[in-house]
mmCIF file of C-alpha atoms in Angstrom:
data_model
loop_
_atom_site.group_PDB
_atom_site.id
_atom_site.type_symbol
_atom_site.label_atom_id
_atom_site.label_comp_id
_atom_site.label_asym_id
_atom_site.label_seq_id
_atom_site.Cartn_x
_atom_site.Cartn_y
_atom_site.Cartn_z
ATOM 1 C CA LYS J 1 163.654 94.795 137.856
ATOM 2 C CA ASP J 2 166.414 97.189 136.148
ATOM 3 C CA SER J 3 169.434 96.051 134.164
ATOM 4 C CA VAL J 4 172.300 98.177 134.286
ATOM 5 C CA ALA J 5 173.643 97.039 130.759
ATOM 6 C CA THR J 6 172.167 96.266 127.745
ATOM 7 C CA GLN J 7 172.325 92.597 127.208
ATOM 8 C CA PRO J 8 172.161 90.390 124.415
ATOM 9 C CA SER J 9 168.846 89.035 123.277
ATOM 10 C CA SER J 10 167.295 85.820 124.918
ATOM 11 C CA SER J 11 164.879 83.964 122.908
ATOM 12 C CA GLY J 12 162.381 83.082 125.679
ATOM 13 C CA SER J 13 163.004 79.262 125.775
ATOM 14 C CA ILE J 14 165.851 76.854 126.649
ATOM 15 C CA LEU J 15 166.265 73.443 124.723
ATOM 16 C CA ARG J 16 165.514 70.038 126.503
ATOM 17 C CA GLU J 17 166.742 66.919 125.073
ATOM 18 C CA TYR J 18 165.097 63.706 125.756
ATOM 19 C CA TRP J 19 166.699 60.133 125.943
ATOM 20 C CA ALA J 20 164.018 57.260 126.528
ATOM 21 C CA GLY J 21 164.515 53.144 127.542
ATOM 22 C CA ILE J 22 167.275 54.475 130.208
ATOM 23 C CA ALA J 23 167.408 52.665 133.113
ATOM 24 C CA GLY J 24 168.486 54.090 136.669
ATOM 25 C CA ASN J 25 168.898 56.940 138.507
ATOM 26 C CA ASP J 26 172.351 58.038 138.197
ATOM 27 C CA VAL J 27 173.254 61.038 135.821
ATOM 28 C CA SER J 28 176.426 59.239 134.258
ATOM 29 C CA ALA J 29 173.888 56.743 132.619
ATOM 30 C CA ILE J 30 172.514 59.137 130.244
ATOM 31 C CA PRO J 31 174.235 58.694 126.359
ATOM 32 C CA PHE J 32 174.978 61.967 125.720
ATOM 33 C CA ASP J 33 177.003 60.496 122.700
ATOM 34 C CA LYS J 34 173.824 59.284 121.266
ATOM 35 C CA THR J 35 170.960 61.057 119.175
ATOM 36 C CA PRO J 36 168.157 62.311 121.649
ATOM 37 C CA THR J 37 164.961 60.660 121.154
ATOM 38 C CA SER J 38 163.525 64.062 121.029
ATOM 39 C CA THR J 39 163.817 67.541 121.876
ATOM 40 C CA SER J 40 161.424 70.301 122.724
ATOM 41 C CA GLN J 41 161.541 73.800 124.062
ATOM 42 C CA LEU J 42 160.960 74.950 127.471
ATOM 43 C CA SER J 43 159.543 78.382 128.091
ATOM 44 C CA ARG J 44 161.153 78.540 131.500
ATOM 45 C CA PHE J 45 163.764 76.158 133.116
ATOM 46 C CA GLU J 46 161.547 73.532 134.355
ATOM 47 C CA GLY J 47 160.874 70.260 132.758
ATOM 48 C CA PRO J 48 157.793 68.696 132.599
ATOM 49 C CA GLU J 49 156.076 66.684 135.769
ATOM 50 C CA ASN J 50 155.501 63.102 135.672
ATOM 51 C CA PHE J 51 156.849 62.699 132.044
ATOM 52 C CA GLY J 52 157.807 59.062 132.535
ATOM 53 C CA THR J 53 160.116 56.536 133.604
ATOM 54 C CA ASN J 54 163.830 55.262 133.153
ATOM 55 C CA TYR J 55 164.796 58.195 130.958
ATOM 56 C CA GLY J 56 167.604 61.054 130.895
ATOM 57 C CA ALA J 57 167.320 64.368 130.028
ATOM 58 C CA ARG J 58 169.444 67.673 129.398
ATOM 59 C CA ILE J 59 168.271 71.163 128.991
ATOM 60 C CA ARG J 60 170.667 73.558 128.000
ATOM 61 C CA GLY J 61 171.355 76.740 126.655
ATOM 62 C CA TYR J 62 172.009 80.248 127.751
ATOM 63 C CA VAL J 63 171.353 82.734 130.626
ATOM 64 C CA PHE J 64 171.322 86.077 130.526
ATOM 65 C CA PRO J 65 172.052 87.911 133.689
ATOM 66 C CA PRO J 66 169.921 91.407 134.265
ATOM 67 C CA MET J 67 172.776 92.735 136.288
ATOM 68 C CA THR J 68 176.403 92.384 137.521
ATOM 69 C CA GLY J 69 176.964 90.945 140.765
ATOM 70 C CA GLU J 70 177.009 87.638 142.596
ATOM 71 C CA TYR J 71 174.167 85.121 141.630
ATOM 72 C CA THR J 72 173.234 81.999 143.375
ATOM 73 C CA PHE J 73 171.558 78.946 141.773
ATOM 74 C CA TRP J 74 169.673 76.250 143.258
ATOM 75 C CA ILE J 75 168.615 72.744 141.397
ATOM 76 C CA ALA J 76 165.454 70.426 142.649
ATOM 77 C CA SER J 77 164.892 67.122 140.742
ATOM 78 C CA ASN J 78 163.336 63.480 141.325
ATOM 79 C CA ASP J 79 165.738 61.945 140.828
ATOM 80 C CA ASP J 80 169.188 62.956 140.620
ATOM 81 C CA SER J 81 170.431 65.874 138.722
ATOM 82 C CA GLU J 82 173.174 68.287 138.034
ATOM 83 C CA LEU J 83 173.624 71.976 137.325
ATOM 84 C CA TRP J 84 176.533 73.134 135.352
ATOM 85 C CA LEU J 85 177.697 76.679 134.390
ATOM 86 C CA SER J 86 180.124 77.898 131.929
ATOM 87 C CA THR J 87 182.449 81.122 132.765
ATOM 88 C CA ASP J 88 181.329 82.299 129.204
ATOM 89 C CA ASP J 89 179.387 80.942 126.597
ATOM 90 C CA THR J 90 181.566 77.866 125.696
ATOM 91 C CA PRO J 91 180.075 74.669 127.030
ATOM 92 C CA GLY J 92 183.879 73.742 127.451
ATOM 93 C CA ASN J 93 184.313 75.712 130.100
ATOM 94 C CA LYS J 94 181.419 74.795 132.255
ATOM 95 C CA VAL J 95 181.667 73.585 135.939
ATOM 96 C CA MET J 96 179.621 71.506 138.229
ATOM 97 C CA ILE J 97 177.896 74.210 140.727
ATOM 98 C CA ALA J 98 174.927 72.445 142.683
ATOM 99 C CA TYR J 99 173.530 68.643 142.452
ATOM 100 C CA VAL J 100 170.599 66.456 143.809
ATOM 101 C CA ASN J 101 171.931 62.959 144.648
ATOM 102 C CA GLY J 102 168.713 61.492 145.667
ATOM 103 C CA ALA J 103 164.871 62.933 145.009
ATOM 104 C CA THR J 104 163.241 66.710 146.309
ATOM 105 C CA ASP J 105 159.523 67.495 145.878
ATOM 106 C CA PRO J 106 158.852 69.960 143.012
ATOM 107 C CA ARG J 107 160.535 72.978 143.753
ATOM 108 C CA GLN J 108 161.720 71.729 147.156
ATOM 109 C CA TRP J 109 164.870 74.032 146.635
ATOM 110 C CA ASN J 110 166.487 73.499 150.329
ATOM 111 C CA LYS J 111 166.331 69.343 151.246
ATOM 112 C CA PHE J 112 170.001 69.029 150.354
ATOM 113 C CA PRO J 113 173.071 71.651 150.915
ATOM 114 C CA SER J 114 174.300 70.490 147.551
ATOM 115 C CA GLN J 115 170.982 71.993 146.028
ATOM 116 C CA ARG J 116 172.596 75.785 146.377
ATOM 117 C CA SER J 117 175.375 76.761 144.718
ATOM 118 C CA ALA J 118 177.995 79.067 146.144
ATOM 119 C CA PRO J 119 177.684 82.699 144.775
ATOM 120 C CA VAL J 120 178.863 83.046 141.166
ATOM 121 C CA MET J 121 180.059 86.523 139.804
ATOM 122 C CA LEU J 122 178.026 87.368 136.712
ATOM 123 C CA LYS J 123 178.402 90.338 134.496
ATOM 124 C CA ALA J 124 175.347 91.754 132.574
ATOM 125 C CA GLY J 125 175.659 92.147 128.904
ATOM 126 C CA THR J 126 177.357 88.758 128.589
ATOM 127 C CA ARG J 127 175.461 85.620 128.059
ATOM 128 C CA TYR J 128 176.582 82.212 129.917
ATOM 129 C CA TYR J 129 176.054 78.646 128.639
ATOM 130 C CA ILE J 130 174.143 76.611 131.395
ATOM 131 C CA GLU J 131 173.026 73.120 131.336
ATOM 132 C CA ALA J 132 171.006 70.858 133.818
ATOM 133 C CA LEU J 133 171.330 66.894 133.978
ATOM 134 C CA HIS J 134 168.432 65.033 134.929
ATOM 135 C CA LYS J 135 168.083 61.094 135.441
ATOM 136 C CA GLN J 136 164.745 59.608 136.128
ATOM 137 C CA GLY J 137 164.387 56.192 137.143
ATOM 138 C CA ALA J 138 160.934 55.110 138.965
ATOM 139 C CA GLY J 139 157.905 57.171 140.160
ATOM 140 C CA THR J 140 157.330 60.761 139.968
ATOM 141 C CA ASP J 141 159.966 62.719 137.962
ATOM 142 C CA HIS J 142 160.719 66.929 137.838
ATOM 143 C CA VAL J 143 163.628 69.122 137.491
ATOM 144 C CA ALA J 144 163.785 72.687 137.880
ATOM 145 C CA VAL J 145 166.463 75.446 138.447
ATOM 146 C CA GLY J 146 166.414 78.869 139.989
ATOM 147 C CA TRP J 147 168.589 81.685 140.719
ATOM 148 C CA GLN J 148 168.756 84.778 143.290
ATOM 149 C CA TRP J 149 169.989 87.981 141.713
ATOM 150 C CA PRO J 150 172.730 90.538 143.150
ATOM 151 C CA ASP J 151 169.901 92.849 144.474
ATOM 152 C CA GLY J 152 168.126 89.962 145.926
ATOM 153 C CA PHE J 153 165.323 89.083 144.236
ATOM 154 C CA ILE J 154 164.632 85.451 143.806
ATOM 155 C CA GLU J 155 163.197 83.798 140.452
ATOM 156 C CA ARG J 156 162.727 80.275 141.115
ATOM 157 C CA PRO J 157 162.279 78.915 138.329
ATOM 158 C CA ILE J 158 164.318 81.091 135.882
ATOM 159 C CA ALA J 159 161.952 82.759 133.493
ATOM 160 C CA GLY J 160 162.122 82.321 129.953
ATOM 161 C CA ASP J 161 162.713 85.963 129.081
ATOM 162 C CA LYS J 162 166.706 85.320 130.799
ATOM 163 C CA LEU J 163 167.186 82.245 128.631
ATOM 164 C CA SER J 164 168.056 81.351 124.739
ATOM 165 C CA PRO J 165 168.046 77.501 123.828
ATOM 166 C CA PHE J 166 171.705 75.730 123.100
ATOM 167 C CA SER J 167 173.075 76.244 119.540
ATOM 168 C CA ASP J 168 176.286 74.846 117.695
ATOM 169 C CA THR J 169 175.800 78.136 115.772
ATOM 170 C CA VAL J 170 176.413 81.150 117.871
ATOM 171 C CA ALA J 171 175.168 84.533 116.187
ATOM 172 C CA PRO J 172 177.643 87.570 116.194
ATOM 173 C CA GLN J 173 177.648 90.278 118.780
ATOM 174 C CA ILE J 174 180.041 93.387 118.179
ATOM 175 C CA VAL J 175 181.166 96.127 120.196
ATOM 176 C CA ILE J 176 183.190 99.259 119.553
ATOM 177 C CA THR J 177 186.063 99.684 121.659
ATOM 178 C CA ALA J 178 187.075 103.022 120.668
ATOM 179 C CA PRO J 179 186.298 106.024 120.360
ATOM 180 C CA ARG J 180 184.779 106.320 123.959
ATOM 181 C CA ASP J 181 181.203 107.442 123.834
ATOM 182 C CA GLY J 182 181.289 111.212 124.052
ATOM 183 C CA GLU J 183 184.663 111.677 123.277
ATOM 184 C CA ILE J 184 185.801 114.989 121.419
ATOM 185 C CA PHE J 185 188.084 115.745 118.339
ATOM 186 C CA THR J 186 189.398 118.876 116.667
ATOM 187 C CA ALA J 187 188.992 119.055 113.086
ATOM 188 C CA PRO J 188 190.474 117.854 110.568
ATOM 189 C CA ALA J 189 190.451 114.915 112.947
ATOM 190 C CA SER J 190 192.110 111.371 112.254
ATOM 191 C CA ILE J 191 189.797 109.088 114.372
ATOM 192 C CA GLU J 192 190.844 105.627 115.130
ATOM 193 C CA VAL J 193 187.643 103.254 115.144
ATOM 194 C CA THR J 194 187.921 99.758 116.684
ATOM 195 C CA GLY J 195 185.378 96.912 117.436
ATOM 196 C CA ALA J 196 185.286 93.358 118.700
ATOM 197 C CA TRP J 197 182.771 90.850 117.838
ATOM 198 C CA SER J 198 182.009 87.277 118.910
ATOM 199 C CA GLY J 199 180.082 84.292 117.363
ATOM 200 C CA THR J 200 180.535 81.599 114.857
ATOM 201 C CA PRO J 201 182.613 82.320 111.839
ATOM 202 C CA THR J 202 180.990 81.987 108.384
ATOM 203 C CA PRO J 203 182.511 82.707 104.939
ATOM 204 C CA HIS J 204 181.756 86.088 103.503
ATOM 205 C CA ALA J 205 181.194 87.413 107.182
ATOM 206 C CA THR J 206 181.670 91.319 106.894
ATOM 207 C CA VAL J 207 181.990 94.464 109.658
ATOM 208 C CA GLN J 208 180.848 97.723 108.202
ATOM 209 C CA LEU J 209 181.143 101.452 109.894
ATOM 210 C CA TYR J 210 178.561 103.687 109.999
ATOM 211 C CA ALA J 211 178.562 107.269 110.943
ATOM 212 C CA GLY J 212 174.689 107.628 111.473
ATOM 213 C CA THR J 213 173.547 106.339 108.282
ATOM 214 C CA SER J 214 176.823 107.202 106.193
ATOM 215 C CA LEU J 215 178.841 104.022 105.304
ATOM 216 C CA ILE J 216 182.376 104.908 106.251
ATOM 217 C CA SER J 217 184.140 101.650 105.673
ATOM 218 C CA THR J 218 183.207 97.872 105.193
ATOM 219 C CA GLN J 219 185.719 94.770 106.388
ATOM 220 C CA ALA J 220 186.041 91.214 106.220
ATOM 221 C CA ALA J 221 185.139 90.000 109.195
ATOM 222 C CA ASP J 222 188.370 88.733 110.244
ATOM 223 C CA ASN J 223 190.199 87.788 113.716
ATOM 224 C CA TYR J 224 187.512 88.939 115.729
ATOM 225 C CA ALA J 225 188.588 92.488 115.490
ATOM 226 C CA PHE J 226 188.077 95.631 113.129
ATOM 227 C CA ARG J 227 190.077 98.729 112.919
ATOM 228 C CA TYR J 228 189.855 101.866 110.805
ATOM 229 C CA ILE J 229 190.988 105.196 110.706
ATOM 230 C CA TRP J 230 188.753 107.703 109.444
ATOM 231 C CA LYS J 231 190.816 110.633 108.329
ATOM 232 C CA ASN J 232 190.104 114.329 107.649
ATOM 233 C CA VAL J 233 186.665 114.508 109.732
ATOM 234 C CA PRO J 234 184.889 117.664 109.331
ATOM 235 C CA VAL J 235 183.330 119.311 112.141
ATOM 236 C CA GLY J 236 179.874 117.926 113.355
ATOM 237 C CA SER J 237 178.398 115.353 115.649
ATOM 238 C CA TYR J 238 178.545 111.429 114.776
ATOM 239 C CA PRO J 239 176.898 108.585 116.154
ATOM 240 C CA LEU J 240 179.181 105.332 115.120
ATOM 241 C CA THR J 241 177.932 102.106 114.974
ATOM 242 C CA LEU J 242 179.195 98.727 113.671
ATOM 243 C CA VAL J 243 177.297 95.947 111.965
ATOM 244 C CA VAL J 244 178.614 92.707 111.640
ATOM 245 C CA SER J 245 176.521 90.259 109.433
ATOM 246 C CA ASP J 246 177.473 87.013 107.753
ATOM 247 C CA ASP J 247 175.969 84.790 105.154
ATOM 248 C CA THR J 248 173.544 82.952 106.915
ATOM 249 C CA GLY J 249 171.722 86.335 107.600
ATOM 250 C CA SER J 250 172.803 86.349 111.260
ATOM 251 C CA GLY J 251 174.036 89.952 112.314
ATOM 252 C CA ASP J 252 174.312 92.229 115.136
ATOM 253 C CA THR J 253 174.750 96.248 115.593
ATOM 254 C CA SER J 254 176.737 97.455 118.296
ATOM 255 C CA SER J 255 175.240 100.333 120.570
ATOM 256 C CA ALA J 256 175.972 103.847 119.223
ATOM 257 C CA VAL J 257 179.261 105.593 120.454
ATOM 258 C CA ASN J 258 178.537 109.521 119.988
ATOM 259 C CA ILE J 259 181.578 111.580 119.100
ATOM 260 C CA THR J 260 181.987 115.289 118.268
ATOM 261 C CA VAL J 261 184.288 117.028 115.994
ATOM 262 C CA ASN J 262 184.995 120.692 116.933
ATOM 263 C CA ARG J 263 186.513 123.926 115.104
ATOM 264 C CA ALA J 264 190.245 124.150 115.868
ATOM 265 C CA CYS J 265 190.695 126.899 118.288
ATOM 266 C CA ILE J 266 193.112 129.665 116.841
ATOM 267 C CA ALA J 267 193.582 132.381 119.326
ATOM 268 C CA SER J 268 193.540 136.102 117.710
ATOM 269 C CA GLY J 269 195.107 137.574 120.793
ATOM 270 C CA VAL J 270 192.331 140.142 121.431
ATOM 271 C CA ILE J 271 189.295 140.204 123.414
ATOM 272 C CA ARG J 272 186.530 142.635 123.193
ATOM 273 C CA ARG J 273 185.405 145.088 125.555
ATOM 274 C CA GLU J 274 182.179 146.598 125.506
ATOM 275 C CA TYR J 275 180.742 149.189 127.980
ATOM 276 C CA TRP J 276 177.736 150.791 128.828
ATOM 277 C CA THR J 277 178.088 154.684 130.110
ATOM 278 C CA GLY J 278 175.956 156.523 132.632
ATOM 279 C CA VAL J 279 174.530 153.593 134.651
ATOM 280 C CA GLN J 280 174.141 154.063 138.484
ATOM 281 C CA GLY J 281 174.624 151.601 140.747
ATOM 282 C CA ASN J 282 177.418 148.878 141.694
ATOM 283 C CA ARG J 283 175.609 145.693 140.781
ATOM 284 C CA VAL J 284 176.346 143.170 137.631
ATOM 285 C CA SER J 285 172.506 143.223 137.202
ATOM 286 C CA ASP J 286 172.499 147.009 136.428
ATOM 287 C CA ILE J 287 174.378 146.508 133.444
ATOM 288 C CA PRO J 288 171.887 146.978 130.349
ATOM 289 C CA ILE J 289 173.851 144.174 128.369
ATOM 290 C CA ASP J 290 170.281 144.127 126.043
ATOM 291 C CA ASN J 291 170.662 147.526 124.925
ATOM 292 C CA PRO J 292 173.554 148.175 122.034
ATOM 293 C CA PRO J 293 176.469 149.559 123.976
ATOM 294 C CA SER J 294 177.917 152.848 124.139
ATOM 295 C CA GLY J 295 181.182 151.982 122.433
ATOM 296 C CA GLU J 296 183.837 148.823 122.221
ATOM 297 C CA MET J 297 187.466 148.227 122.093
ATOM 298 C CA GLU J 298 189.825 145.171 121.620
ATOM 299 C CA LEU J 299 191.930 144.235 124.561
ATOM 300 C CA THR J 300 195.315 142.348 124.158
ATOM 301 C CA MET J 301 194.932 140.822 127.823
ATOM 302 C CA PHE J 302 192.274 140.235 129.998
ATOM 303 C CA GLU J 303 192.431 143.363 131.758
ATOM 304 C CA THR J 304 190.855 146.387 131.725
ATOM 305 C CA GLY J 305 192.194 150.183 132.048
ATOM 306 C CA SER J 306 190.353 152.908 133.670
ATOM 307 C CA LEU J 307 187.111 154.171 131.910
ATOM 308 C CA GLY J 308 185.895 156.501 134.715
ATOM 309 C CA THR J 309 182.598 155.981 137.209
ATOM 310 C CA ASN J 310 179.356 154.832 136.554
ATOM 311 C CA TYR J 311 179.323 152.319 133.591
ATOM 312 C CA GLY J 312 178.902 148.753 132.768
ATOM 313 C CA ALA J 313 181.168 146.372 130.744
ATOM 314 C CA ARG J 314 181.441 143.035 129.158
ATOM 315 C CA ILE J 315 184.474 141.333 127.870
ATOM 316 C CA SER J 316 183.693 138.584 125.813
ATOM 317 C CA GLY J 317 185.435 135.977 123.506
ATOM 318 C CA PHE J 318 187.101 132.838 123.325
ATOM 319 C CA ILE J 319 190.067 130.946 125.226
ATOM 320 C CA CYS J 320 192.238 128.280 123.707
ATOM 321 C CA PRO J 321 193.636 125.810 126.306
ATOM 322 C CA PRO J 322 197.432 124.875 125.623
ATOM 323 C CA ALA J 323 196.978 121.717 127.010
ATOM 324 C CA SER J 324 194.253 119.447 128.362
ATOM 325 C CA GLY J 325 193.545 119.167 132.232
ATOM 326 C CA GLU J 326 192.240 121.109 135.127
ATOM 327 C CA TYR J 327 192.212 124.816 135.049
ATOM 328 C CA ILE J 328 191.719 127.273 137.972
ATOM 329 C CA PHE J 329 190.562 130.921 136.914
ATOM 330 C CA TRP J 330 190.381 133.988 139.142
ATOM 331 C CA ILE J 331 188.688 137.469 139.111
ATOM 332 C CA ALA J 332 189.490 140.624 140.667
ATOM 333 C CA SER J 333 187.779 143.653 139.955
ATOM 334 C CA ASN J 334 186.280 147.259 141.739
ATOM 335 C CA ASP J 335 182.948 147.043 141.699
ATOM 336 C CA HIS J 336 181.179 144.020 141.349
ATOM 337 C CA SER J 337 182.033 141.381 138.449
ATOM 338 C CA GLU J 338 181.259 137.842 137.261
ATOM 339 C CA LEU J 339 183.132 135.346 135.097
ATOM 340 C CA TRP J 340 181.427 133.145 132.962
ATOM 341 C CA LEU J 341 182.596 130.370 131.437
ATOM 342 C CA SER J 342 181.170 127.877 128.187
ATOM 343 C CA THR J 343 181.411 124.136 128.162
ATOM 344 C CA ASP J 344 181.899 125.059 124.518
ATOM 345 C CA ALA J 345 182.224 127.626 121.788
ATOM 346 C CA THR J 346 178.322 128.379 122.346
ATOM 347 C CA PRO J 347 177.504 131.278 124.605
ATOM 348 C CA THR J 348 174.356 130.098 125.811
ATOM 349 C CA HIS J 349 176.250 127.096 127.468
ATOM 350 C CA ASN J 350 177.795 129.402 130.034
ATOM 351 C CA GLN J 351 178.125 128.910 133.433
ATOM 352 C CA ARG J 352 178.858 131.375 136.370
ATOM 353 C CA ILE J 353 182.295 130.328 137.909
ATOM 354 C CA ALA J 354 183.492 133.054 139.950
ATOM 355 C CA TYR J 355 182.394 136.627 141.131
ATOM 356 C CA VAL J 356 183.480 139.703 143.216
ATOM 357 C CA SER J 357 180.597 141.158 145.678
ATOM 358 C CA GLY J 358 182.036 144.090 146.581
ATOM 359 C CA ALA J 359 185.470 145.312 145.640
ATOM 360 C CA THR J 360 189.115 144.131 145.344
ATOM 361 C CA GLY J 361 192.565 146.027 144.708
ATOM 362 C CA PRO J 362 194.166 145.671 141.222
ATOM 363 C CA ARG J 363 195.115 142.167 140.741
ATOM 364 C CA GLU J 364 194.213 141.489 144.378
ATOM 365 C CA TRP J 365 193.434 137.603 143.600
ATOM 366 C CA ASP J 366 192.341 135.915 146.820
ATOM 367 C CA LYS J 367 190.337 139.002 149.091
ATOM 368 C CA PHE J 368 187.423 136.714 148.831
ATOM 369 C CA PRO J 369 186.869 132.881 147.999
ATOM 370 C CA SER J 370 184.267 133.586 145.582
ATOM 371 C CA GLN J 371 186.984 135.128 143.229
ATOM 372 C CA ARG J 372 188.575 131.457 142.565
ATOM 373 C CA SER J 373 186.686 128.890 140.292
ATOM 374 C CA ALA J 374 186.578 124.981 141.231
ATOM 375 C CA PRO J 375 188.778 123.065 138.990
ATOM 376 C CA ILE J 376 187.367 123.011 135.394
ATOM 377 C CA GLU J 377 188.504 120.159 132.627
ATOM 378 C CA LEU J 378 189.187 121.510 129.481
ATOM 379 C CA VAL J 379 190.688 120.294 126.258
ATOM 380 C CA GLN J 380 193.401 121.213 124.425
ATOM 381 C CA GLY J 381 192.860 122.935 120.819
ATOM 382 C CA GLN J 382 189.270 123.365 121.731
ATOM 383 C CA THR J 383 187.155 126.681 121.975
ATOM 384 C CA TYR J 384 185.505 127.979 124.747
ATOM 385 C CA TYR J 385 183.465 130.848 125.296
ATOM 386 C CA VAL J 386 184.304 133.287 128.168
ATOM 387 C CA GLU J 387 182.568 136.403 129.402
ATOM 388 C CA ALA J 388 183.384 138.709 132.499
ATOM 389 C CA LEU J 389 180.905 141.325 133.207
ATOM 390 C CA HIS J 390 181.751 144.256 135.487
ATOM 391 C CA LYS J 391 179.812 146.809 136.899
ATOM 392 C CA GLN J 392 181.438 150.232 138.074
ATOM 393 C CA GLY J 393 179.946 152.920 140.586
ATOM 394 C CA VAL J 394 182.252 155.736 141.709
ATOM 395 C CA GLY J 395 185.628 155.529 142.904
ATOM 396 C CA THR J 396 188.636 153.753 141.102
ATOM 397 C CA ASP J 397 187.751 150.926 138.504
ATOM 398 C CA HIS J 398 189.588 147.650 136.988
ATOM 399 C CA LEU J 399 189.155 144.264 136.197
ATOM 400 C CA SER J 400 191.506 141.466 135.549
ATOM 401 C CA VAL J 401 191.011 137.752 135.182
ATOM 402 C CA GLY J 402 193.708 135.200 135.921
ATOM 403 C CA TRP J 403 194.179 131.369 135.350
ATOM 404 C CA GLN J 404 196.486 128.219 136.249
ATOM 405 C CA LEU J 405 197.250 125.691 133.895
ATOM 406 C CA PRO J 406 197.317 121.804 134.314
ATOM 407 C CA ASP J 407 200.752 121.977 135.054
ATOM 408 C CA GLY J 408 200.515 124.526 137.921
ATOM 409 C CA THR J 409 201.758 127.584 135.850
ATOM 410 C CA THR J 410 199.636 130.914 136.782
ATOM 411 C CA HIS J 411 199.217 133.472 134.334
ATOM 412 C CA ARG J 412 197.461 136.458 136.147
ATOM 413 C CA GLY J 413 198.438 139.723 134.583
#
């Protein structure tokens, strides 16, 4: 079964505590305030069969849901039993979700309606405290707990790889809460890194921030929170992790958050036009862009003047979006043309976003549906490579490119 989130590590077992010499069948007779006669680890959520008579037992620890959604639990036992589940990993938040008042056969899950819980919403990547109380009187004895996953898969009893035993000391766990994975910044960047951790506080616990293998900051692990302003971050890609550790040797490393710092976009006010003369045809594919151009020039706007007939041209450079949001682009030309835009400043990442397969009048933006791009998300201050390819055959010639900003303002010549 696939998990939809990275979860804390289970240990493969759950704790069983045993009190001997306790008469009766009622769970309330178990003397939890006294030291157990013995303890052991179970490799699945099921006690031993025919272990003895007149005893009480508590099986407790943590369960690790493999996916987010609604779970159903069952308990089967001889004699009485109760199943408790917490809303988190804290025993004090537990509630009883199922019970047996009598006796069932081993793994007989459906003898009493009370054996089955109502659906319980659990989140992948979170551990939950769980506890089964079992009182045996005379005769045969057993107890087992099972569950059904949100996708319908039934595991009865629950396997050890979804369990860990109860401990009064909870190992630390940590996550990065900001920035977001994939977030992009502009150099020199000032990046606020925040995190949250959980576990049992111990003296001298620390949280460390790493960018790759480079240690950026070390702080005392106070108040279950981490905050650091990483200033003047240069251009580059950085996998950020937080590491929490304490003086017992316990620790945890967060999942990596990958961020990118790009060079600041500085508009020069011009864009380059290369052209190849003596090229027949109207199709963009006729342009010999692998050959040196016949000449080139700088344009002060994304629009070309007349150059003649039978030529190909490439207008290329960079754009600096003035605001973050969705942009729409248009292209108009005579004859054929294509407009390409990169996802960043790298030309090899460009994608065709609009084209003219025919001819339009000068700045005639709406003759063909293909002239208009889909909305494209751009980030203020970042640099994007842009390129227009233009093939002119005979007759008049022109090419223009325009755009609409996120606020609806249109610049089209």
